[in-house]
Short mmCIF file of C-alpha atoms and ligand atoms in Angstrom, two decimals:
data_model
loop_
_atom_site.label_atom_id
_atom_site.label_comp_id
_atom_site.label_asym_id
_atom_site.label_seq_id
_atom_site.Cartn_x
_atom_site.Cartn_y
_atom_site.Cartn_z
CA UNK A 20 0.00 0.00 0.00
CA UNK A 21 1.13 3.55 -0.68
CA UNK A 22 0.61 5.75 2.40
CA UNK A 23 0.34 9.52 1.92
CA UNK A 24 2.46 11.37 4.48
CA UNK A 25 1.26 14.83 3.47
CA UNK A 26 -2.41 13.91 3.79
CA UNK A 27 -1.64 12.25 7.14
CA UNK A 28 0.22 15.30 8.55
CA UNK A 29 -2.49 17.69 7.32
CA UNK A 30 -5.17 15.70 9.16
CA UNK A 31 -3.00 15.72 12.31
CA UNK A 32 -2.60 19.50 12.15
CA UNK A 33 -6.30 19.98 11.36
CA UNK A 34 -7.25 17.85 14.38
CA UNK A 35 -5.09 19.86 16.76
CA UNK A 36 -7.15 23.00 15.95
CA UNK A 37 -9.99 21.51 18.01
CA UNK A 38 -9.26 22.76 21.52
CA UNK A 39 -5.98 24.41 20.53
CA UNK A 40 -4.53 25.82 23.75
CA UNK A 41 -2.64 28.65 22.10
CA UNK A 42 0.54 27.42 23.83
CA UNK A 43 2.79 25.64 21.35
CA UNK A 44 0.84 22.82 19.70
CA UNK A 45 -0.95 21.98 22.95
CA UNK A 46 -4.62 21.08 23.19
CA UNK A 47 -7.36 21.25 25.81
CA UNK A 48 -9.87 18.64 24.63
CA UNK A 49 -11.17 16.66 27.63
CA UNK A 50 -13.78 13.97 27.03
CA UNK A 51 -17.25 15.39 26.24
CA UNK A 52 -16.04 18.98 26.10
CA UNK A 53 -17.34 21.03 23.16
CA UNK A 54 -13.92 20.73 21.51
CA UNK A 55 -13.89 16.95 21.98
CA UNK A 56 -17.36 16.48 20.49
CA UNK A 57 -16.59 18.82 17.57
CA UNK A 58 -13.36 16.91 16.90
CA UNK A 59 -15.24 13.60 16.91
CA UNK A 60 -17.87 14.93 14.50
CA UNK A 61 -15.09 16.17 12.20
CA UNK A 62 -13.38 12.78 12.39
CA UNK A 63 -16.68 11.06 11.56
CA UNK A 64 -16.82 13.10 8.33
CA UNK A 65 -13.17 12.26 7.54
CA UNK A 66 -14.05 8.59 8.03
CA UNK A 67 -17.02 8.94 5.68
CA UNK A 68 -14.77 10.64 3.10
CA UNK A 69 -12.44 7.65 3.45
CA UNK A 70 -15.24 5.27 2.50
CA UNK A 71 -15.83 4.08 6.07
CA UNK A 72 -19.21 4.01 7.85
CA UNK A 73 -18.95 6.33 10.90
CA UNK A 74 -20.80 5.02 13.98
CA UNK A 75 -20.91 6.35 17.56
CA UNK A 76 -21.82 4.01 20.41
CA UNK A 77 -23.71 5.01 23.59
CA UNK A 78 -20.65 6.52 25.32
CA UNK A 79 -19.16 8.41 22.37
CA UNK A 80 -16.66 5.83 21.14
CA UNK A 81 -16.43 6.56 17.41
CA UNK A 82 -15.83 3.82 14.86
CA UNK A 83 -15.19 4.14 11.12
CA UNK A 84 -16.32 0.74 9.84
CA UNK A 85 -15.09 -1.10 6.78
CA UNK A 86 -17.58 -3.66 5.41
CA UNK A 87 -17.32 -7.27 6.66
CA UNK A 88 -14.41 -8.47 8.80
CA UNK A 89 -11.56 -6.02 9.19
CA UNK A 90 -8.48 -5.20 11.21
CA UNK A 91 -9.22 -2.46 13.77
CA UNK A 92 -6.71 0.34 14.27
CA UNK A 93 -6.99 3.50 16.33
CA UNK A 94 -6.57 5.19 19.69
CA UNK A 95 -8.30 8.23 21.30
CA UNK A 96 -8.77 11.93 20.51
CA UNK A 97 -9.68 13.19 23.99
CA UNK A 98 -6.88 14.87 25.95
CA UNK A 99 -5.69 15.44 29.47
CA UNK A 100 -6.74 18.80 31.01
CA UNK A 101 -3.48 20.10 29.50
CA UNK A 102 -2.53 17.80 26.65
CA UNK A 103 -0.27 17.42 23.66
CA UNK A 104 -1.35 17.38 20.02
CA UNK A 105 -0.25 13.78 19.47
CA UNK A 106 -1.29 11.75 22.55
CA UNK A 107 -4.00 9.51 21.09
CA UNK A 108 -4.56 11.73 18.05
CA UNK A 109 -1.58 10.18 16.29
CA UNK A 110 -3.08 6.69 16.49
CA UNK A 111 -6.50 7.80 15.24
CA UNK A 112 -5.15 9.77 12.28
CA UNK A 113 -2.61 7.06 11.38
CA UNK A 114 -5.43 4.50 11.40
CA UNK A 115 -7.45 6.76 9.09
CA UNK A 116 -4.54 7.13 6.66
CA UNK A 117 -3.83 3.37 6.67
CA UNK A 118 -7.54 2.67 6.07
CA UNK A 119 -7.52 5.07 3.07
CA UNK A 120 -4.24 3.73 1.65
CA UNK A 121 -5.40 0.17 2.14
CA UNK A 122 -8.65 0.82 0.30
CA UNK A 123 -6.73 2.51 -2.53
CA UNK A 124 -4.52 -0.61 -2.68
CA UNK A 125 -7.49 -2.97 -2.76
CA UNK A 126 -7.12 -4.27 0.80
CA UNK A 127 -6.83 -5.45 3.57
CA UNK A 128 -10.01 -4.01 5.12
CA UNK A 129 -9.13 -1.66 7.97
CA UNK A 130 -11.60 -0.06 10.40
CA UNK A 131 -10.82 2.89 12.67
CA UNK A 132 -11.59 3.36 16.39
CA UNK A 133 -11.52 6.61 18.34
CA UNK A 134 -12.21 5.63 21.94
CA UNK A 135 -13.73 8.04 24.43
CA UNK A 136 -12.23 9.28 27.72
CA UNK A 137 -9.04 7.28 27.40
CA UNK A 138 -7.45 10.02 29.49
CA UNK A 139 -9.72 9.14 32.39
CA UNK A 140 -11.54 12.36 33.13
CA UNK A 141 -13.97 9.93 34.79
CA UNK A 142 -12.33 6.51 35.06
CA UNK A 143 -9.28 4.82 33.54
CA UNK A 144 -9.41 4.37 29.74
CA UNK A 145 -13.17 4.59 30.29
CA UNK A 146 -14.61 4.28 26.76
CA UNK A 147 -12.64 1.20 25.72
CA UNK A 148 -13.11 -0.33 29.18
CA UNK A 149 -16.88 -0.12 28.66
CA UNK A 150 -16.73 -1.33 25.03
CA UNK A 151 -14.59 -4.31 25.99
CA UNK A 152 -16.86 -5.30 28.88
CA UNK A 153 -14.28 -4.50 31.58
CA UNK A 154 -16.45 -1.72 33.06
CA UNK A 155 -20.27 -2.04 33.32
CA UNK A 156 -22.07 1.06 31.96
CA UNK A 157 -24.22 1.46 35.07
CA UNK A 158 -21.02 1.57 37.19
CA UNK A 159 -19.37 4.00 34.75
CA UNK A 160 -22.39 6.32 34.87
CA UNK A 161 -21.80 6.90 38.60
CA UNK A 162 -18.14 7.95 38.13
CA UNK A 163 -17.46 11.65 38.60
CA UNK A 164 -14.72 14.01 37.44
CA UNK A 165 -12.79 16.24 39.85
CA UNK A 166 -15.56 18.86 39.62
CA UNK A 167 -18.25 16.32 40.58
CA UNK A 168 -19.81 15.98 37.10
CA UNK A 169 -21.09 12.43 36.55
CA UNK A 170 -20.17 10.32 33.51
CA UNK A 171 -23.90 9.91 32.80
CA UNK A 172 -24.41 13.67 32.63
CA UNK A 173 -21.29 14.25 30.55
CA UNK A 174 -22.07 11.57 27.96
CA UNK A 175 -25.63 12.91 27.55
CA UNK A 176 -24.06 15.73 25.50
CA UNK A 177 -23.44 13.12 22.77
CA UNK A 178 -26.78 11.31 23.11
CA UNK A 179 -27.94 12.66 19.73
CA UNK A 180 -25.02 10.86 18.07
CA UNK A 181 -25.38 7.50 19.86
CA UNK A 182 -26.06 4.48 17.69
CA UNK A 183 -26.20 0.72 18.15
CA UNK A 184 -23.32 -1.07 19.93
CA UNK A 185 -20.41 -2.13 17.69
CA UNK A 186 -19.79 -5.88 17.80
CA UNK A 187 -16.09 -6.64 18.51
CA UNK A 188 -16.49 -9.95 16.63
CA UNK A 189 -16.29 -8.07 13.31
CA UNK A 190 -12.62 -7.30 13.93
CA UNK A 191 -9.67 -9.66 13.48
CA UNK A 192 -7.28 -7.75 15.72
CA UNK A 193 -6.27 -4.30 16.96
CA UNK A 194 -3.11 -2.27 16.29
CA UNK A 195 -2.43 1.11 17.93
CA UNK A 196 0.34 3.56 17.17
CA UNK A 197 1.14 6.01 19.96
CA UNK A 198 3.87 8.45 20.96
CA UNK A 199 6.22 6.88 23.53
CA UNK A 200 5.57 9.62 26.09
CA UNK A 201 8.94 8.73 27.63
CA UNK A 202 12.56 9.65 26.83
CA UNK A 203 14.17 6.41 25.65
CA UNK A 204 13.65 6.36 21.86
CA UNK A 205 14.45 10.04 21.39
CA UNK A 206 17.57 9.86 23.59
CA UNK A 207 18.83 6.83 21.67
CA UNK A 208 18.11 8.37 18.26
CA UNK A 209 15.74 5.49 17.51
CA UNK A 210 12.59 5.76 15.39
CA UNK A 211 10.33 2.87 16.47
CA UNK A 212 9.37 1.06 19.68
CA UNK A 213 7.56 -2.28 19.34
CA UNK A 214 5.59 -2.73 22.56
CA UNK A 215 6.06 -6.05 24.41
CA UNK A 216 3.60 -5.42 27.24
CA UNK A 217 1.61 -2.64 28.93
CA UNK A 218 1.90 -2.12 32.69
CA UNK A 219 -1.04 -2.47 35.06
CA UNK A 220 -2.50 0.43 37.04
CA UNK A 221 -4.38 1.05 40.30
CA UNK A 222 -6.14 4.35 41.03
CA UNK A 223 -8.11 5.56 44.06
CA UNK A 224 -8.85 8.62 46.20
CA UNK A 225 -7.85 8.92 49.86
CA UNK A 226 -9.46 11.35 52.34
CA UNK A 227 -8.02 12.31 55.74
CA UNK A 228 -9.97 14.59 58.10
CA UNK A 229 -8.66 16.34 61.26
CA UNK A 230 -9.70 19.73 62.60
CA UNK A 231 -10.14 23.03 60.78
CA UNK A 232 -8.91 25.80 63.02
CA UNK A 233 -7.35 29.27 63.36
CA UNK A 234 -3.86 29.51 61.82
CA UNK A 235 -2.74 32.05 64.42
CA UNK A 236 -4.09 30.81 67.71
CA UNK A 237 -3.80 27.03 67.33
CA UNK A 238 -0.50 25.77 68.79
CA UNK A 239 1.44 23.45 66.45
CA UNK A 240 1.35 20.52 68.88
CA UNK A 241 -2.43 20.71 69.17
CA UNK A 242 -3.22 20.78 65.46
CA UNK A 243 -4.87 18.02 63.43
CA UNK A 244 -3.67 19.53 60.18
CA UNK A 245 -4.68 17.68 56.98
CA UNK A 246 -1.75 19.02 54.96
CA UNK A 247 0.75 17.90 57.60
CA UNK A 248 -0.88 14.45 57.56
CA UNK A 249 -0.55 14.23 53.76
CA UNK A 250 3.05 15.39 53.96
CA UNK A 251 3.87 12.75 56.60
CA UNK A 252 2.06 10.08 54.54
CA UNK A 253 4.00 10.99 51.40
CA UNK A 254 7.39 10.92 53.16
CA UNK A 255 6.69 7.58 54.86
CA UNK A 256 5.28 6.10 51.64
CA UNK A 257 8.36 6.99 49.59
CA UNK A 258 10.62 5.44 52.25
CA UNK A 259 8.61 2.21 52.39
CA UNK A 260 7.81 1.69 48.70
CA UNK A 261 11.51 1.97 47.83
CA UNK A 262 12.00 -1.42 49.49
CA UNK A 263 9.56 -3.30 47.25
CA UNK A 264 9.70 -1.66 43.82
CA UNK A 265 11.83 -1.75 40.68
CA UNK A 266 13.04 1.23 38.58
CA UNK A 267 9.96 0.73 36.38
CA UNK A 268 7.48 1.03 39.26
CA UNK A 269 5.79 4.42 39.58
CA UNK A 270 3.36 6.07 41.99
CA UNK A 271 1.76 9.52 41.76
CA UNK A 272 -0.28 11.91 43.89
CA UNK A 273 -1.52 14.07 41.04
CA UNK A 274 -4.59 15.82 42.43
CA UNK A 275 -4.87 17.31 45.94
CA UNK A 276 -7.95 19.07 47.31
CA UNK A 277 -7.08 20.81 50.58
CA UNK A 278 -10.11 22.16 52.44
CA UNK A 279 -10.91 24.98 52.85
CA UNK A 280 -7.74 26.28 51.13
CA UNK A 281 -7.31 29.61 52.94
CA UNK A 282 -4.10 31.26 54.17
CA UNK A 283 -5.31 31.76 57.74
CA UNK A 284 -7.05 28.43 58.28
CA UNK A 285 -5.44 25.17 59.40
CA UNK A 286 -6.77 22.75 56.73
CA UNK A 287 -9.12 20.23 58.29
CA UNK A 288 -9.55 17.92 55.29
CA UNK A 289 -7.47 16.63 52.39
CA UNK A 290 -8.68 14.47 49.51
CA UNK A 291 -6.01 13.28 47.12
CA UNK A 292 -5.58 10.91 44.18
CA UNK A 293 -3.30 7.90 44.71
CA UNK A 294 -2.20 6.11 41.51
CA UNK A 295 0.44 3.42 41.04
CA UNK A 296 1.65 1.29 38.11
CA UNK A 297 3.81 -1.78 37.61
CA UNK A 298 4.25 -4.62 35.12
CA UNK A 299 3.70 -7.28 37.83
CA UNK A 300 0.30 -8.03 39.42
CA UNK A 301 1.88 -9.25 42.66
CA UNK A 302 3.92 -6.08 43.07
CA UNK A 303 0.82 -3.93 42.39
CA UNK A 304 -0.85 -5.74 45.32
CA UNK A 305 2.18 -5.31 47.60
CA UNK A 306 2.29 -1.60 46.74
CA UNK A 307 -1.41 -1.37 47.58
CA UNK A 308 -0.83 -3.00 50.98
CA UNK A 309 1.96 -0.50 51.80
CA UNK A 310 -0.23 2.44 50.71
CA UNK A 311 -3.20 1.36 52.81
CA UNK A 312 -1.06 0.45 55.85
CA UNK A 313 0.92 3.72 55.74
CA UNK A 314 -2.22 5.86 55.44
CA UNK A 315 -3.82 3.98 58.35
CA UNK A 316 -0.77 4.47 60.59
CA UNK A 317 -0.30 8.17 59.78
CA UNK A 318 -4.00 8.92 60.30
CA UNK A 319 -4.01 7.11 63.68
CA UNK A 320 -0.85 8.89 64.87
CA UNK A 321 -2.35 12.28 64.03
CA UNK A 322 -5.91 11.72 65.20
CA UNK A 323 -7.26 11.96 61.64
CA UNK A 324 -10.24 10.05 60.24
CA UNK A 325 -9.40 8.11 57.06
CA UNK A 326 -11.39 6.82 54.09
CA UNK A 327 -10.48 5.13 50.80
CA UNK A 328 -12.64 5.42 47.67
CA UNK A 329 -13.37 2.43 45.44
CA UNK A 330 -10.34 1.43 43.39
CA UNK A 331 -10.10 1.44 39.58
CA UNK A 332 -7.50 -0.65 37.84
CA UNK A 333 -6.26 -2.48 34.77
CA UNK A 334 -4.07 -5.58 34.75
CA UNK A 335 -0.69 -5.77 32.99
CA UNK A 336 -1.13 -7.23 29.49
CA UNK A 337 1.22 -8.81 26.92
CA UNK A 338 0.91 -7.82 23.28
CA UNK A 339 0.05 -10.41 20.60
CA UNK A 340 3.22 -12.19 19.39
CA UNK A 341 2.04 -12.46 15.75
CA UNK A 342 1.14 -8.80 15.38
CA UNK A 343 4.30 -7.83 17.27
CA UNK A 344 6.39 -9.88 14.84
CA UNK A 345 4.86 -8.05 11.85
CA UNK A 346 5.67 -4.67 13.44
CA UNK A 347 9.22 -5.79 14.27
CA UNK A 348 9.83 -7.14 10.76
CA UNK A 349 8.60 -3.88 9.20
CA UNK A 350 10.80 -1.83 11.56
CA UNK A 351 13.81 -4.02 10.78
CA UNK A 352 13.16 -3.60 7.05
CA UNK A 353 12.69 0.18 7.09
CA UNK A 354 14.76 1.41 10.08
CA UNK A 355 17.29 -1.36 10.79
CA UNK A 356 19.19 -0.68 14.02
CA UNK A 357 16.86 2.19 14.91
CA UNK A 358 14.09 0.30 16.70
CA UNK A 359 13.65 -1.68 19.93
CA UNK A 360 11.21 -3.86 21.84
CA UNK A 361 9.96 -2.01 24.90
CA UNK A 362 7.39 -2.04 27.73
CA UNK A 363 4.72 0.66 27.86
CA UNK A 364 4.67 2.58 31.14
CA UNK A 365 1.66 4.52 29.86
CA UNK A 366 -1.80 2.97 29.75
CA UNK A 367 -3.58 2.62 26.42
CA UNK A 368 -6.88 1.45 24.95
CA UNK A 369 -4.98 -1.59 23.65
CA UNK A 370 -5.00 -2.90 27.23
CA UNK A 371 -8.78 -3.24 27.13
CA UNK A 372 -9.07 -4.34 23.50
CA UNK A 373 -6.50 -7.10 24.16
CA UNK A 374 -9.20 -8.79 26.28
CA UNK A 375 -11.26 -9.27 23.10
CA UNK A 376 -8.79 -9.90 20.27
CA UNK A 377 -5.06 -10.00 19.39
CA UNK A 378 -3.65 -6.52 20.06
CA UNK A 379 -0.31 -4.80 19.46
CA UNK A 380 1.23 -1.33 19.76
CA UNK A 381 4.02 0.65 18.15
CA UNK A 382 5.69 3.83 19.48
CA UNK A 383 7.33 6.80 17.80
CA UNK A 384 9.72 9.06 19.78
CA UNK A 385 8.63 11.92 22.04
CA UNK A 386 11.01 14.88 21.98
CA UNK A 387 12.60 15.10 25.43
CA UNK A 388 10.13 12.42 26.58
CA UNK A 389 7.58 15.13 27.35
CA UNK A 390 3.86 14.28 27.34
CA UNK A 391 0.64 15.25 29.16
CA UNK A 392 1.90 18.80 28.64
CA UNK A 393 1.47 21.47 25.94
CA UNK A 394 5.15 21.02 25.03
CA UNK A 395 4.60 17.41 23.82
CA UNK A 396 6.01 17.00 20.32
CA UNK A 397 7.56 14.60 17.80
CA UNK A 398 9.64 15.40 14.71
CA UNK A 399 7.35 15.19 11.66
CA UNK A 400 9.91 12.94 9.97
CA UNK A 401 9.49 10.46 12.81
CA UNK A 402 5.70 10.65 12.47
CA UNK A 403 5.90 9.78 8.77
CA UNK A 404 8.42 7.00 9.47
CA UNK A 405 5.92 5.53 11.92
CA UNK A 406 3.22 5.69 9.24
CA UNK A 407 5.48 3.95 6.70
CA UNK A 408 6.47 1.19 9.14
CA UNK A 409 2.81 0.63 10.04
CA UNK A 410 1.86 0.51 6.35
CA UNK A 411 4.59 -2.05 5.69
CA UNK A 412 3.50 -4.18 8.65
CA UNK A 413 -0.12 -4.17 7.46
CA UNK A 414 0.92 -5.10 3.91
CA UNK A 415 3.03 -8.00 5.26
CA UNK A 416 0.13 -9.14 7.47
CA UNK A 417 -2.18 -9.06 4.46
CA UNK A 418 0.22 -11.25 2.44
CA UNK A 419 0.60 -13.67 5.38
CA UNK A 420 -3.17 -14.24 5.75
O1 HGY B 27 -2.09 7.88 31.91
C1 HGY B 27 -1.84 7.24 30.90
O2 HGY B 27 -0.99 6.37 30.90
C2 HGY B 27 -2.57 7.53 29.62
O3 HGY B 27 -1.82 8.47 28.89
N1 HGY B 27 -3.89 8.05 29.86
MN1 MN B 28 -2.84 8.21 25.07
MN1 MN B 29 -2.44 10.26 27.76
#
């Protein structure tokens, strides 16, 4: 098949206009925002122009369907609250270009998926988790974002677009191209990462409550200060987790709500996100035990009440060996010596889709390893190389089947 790099890059730049942040090439396009919905409606038209049947499901996952059985490719077009122009978007636009080029070449049939809320405004890779049966819709509908908006309310903004469910049985497999979002390919001057496995994740919210009081008249030794409790928890957690993790293990407190948040008030309550990731299920559990035990001890020592929210999570998953081999062979043919096998420390829709069908992923470099930030970027030459390697892999797969 003959992919068209110019057409591909133009679609990528056109897509980044939806929710353009005005800072670099950054975007603000959270799930169900006006920019997200407009981008999805634009993509539906691009799918139609490519000879695909655009279909939305009940939660805003958008599919561009080829007739009959087809290989599914894609990713997500929603962004983090401050996102880059390529996170997710690259995989959707590359899938669209491959689908066009494949049609122009007479096959194989390729369909396109643009999953909703991969960035987890509400859950964790929410849209593909629902589509793949990992997350029941009635449970998803009760999830809220950090402002308290429910998933049910948010997705109602797309109700007019919702169609019948898309049957996963019509697809033979799933391949997703994504930016690495880490530093390794760019630092090594390599062009392609063939993903071996995707780490697992656990995500919950922890609340500690002490006593709100006057910042001037309350002696330090008599305070039940929520910020001090969080600070003590974080210090103790770092000391303890170091004993059970590997260099690939990560844990993050990314969102903190300190109540009431005033200069002259000792904060009485803190609610914070607690997220951790690892490639090993057993280590994820051990990390969870340390997190719960440390929070319980710190709260008891400081006279704080403690509560844990429900926990969301995805298990570590290995990529399909056959699809991986096609990606590796194409990389070896087109960029010999400039590719590697690698684990994904970022979560992706491929984790959920892998529960339904063979799934594989391929990375292109991220400049400086920056992502989930307006500064996220990739050299356009590397983007086109990724497209060409993907096109070669699909052609080889077509010949092999
Ligand atoms: O957080 C992640 O790994 C993904 O980019 N949402
Ligand atoms: Mn992503
Ligand atoms: Mn992301």
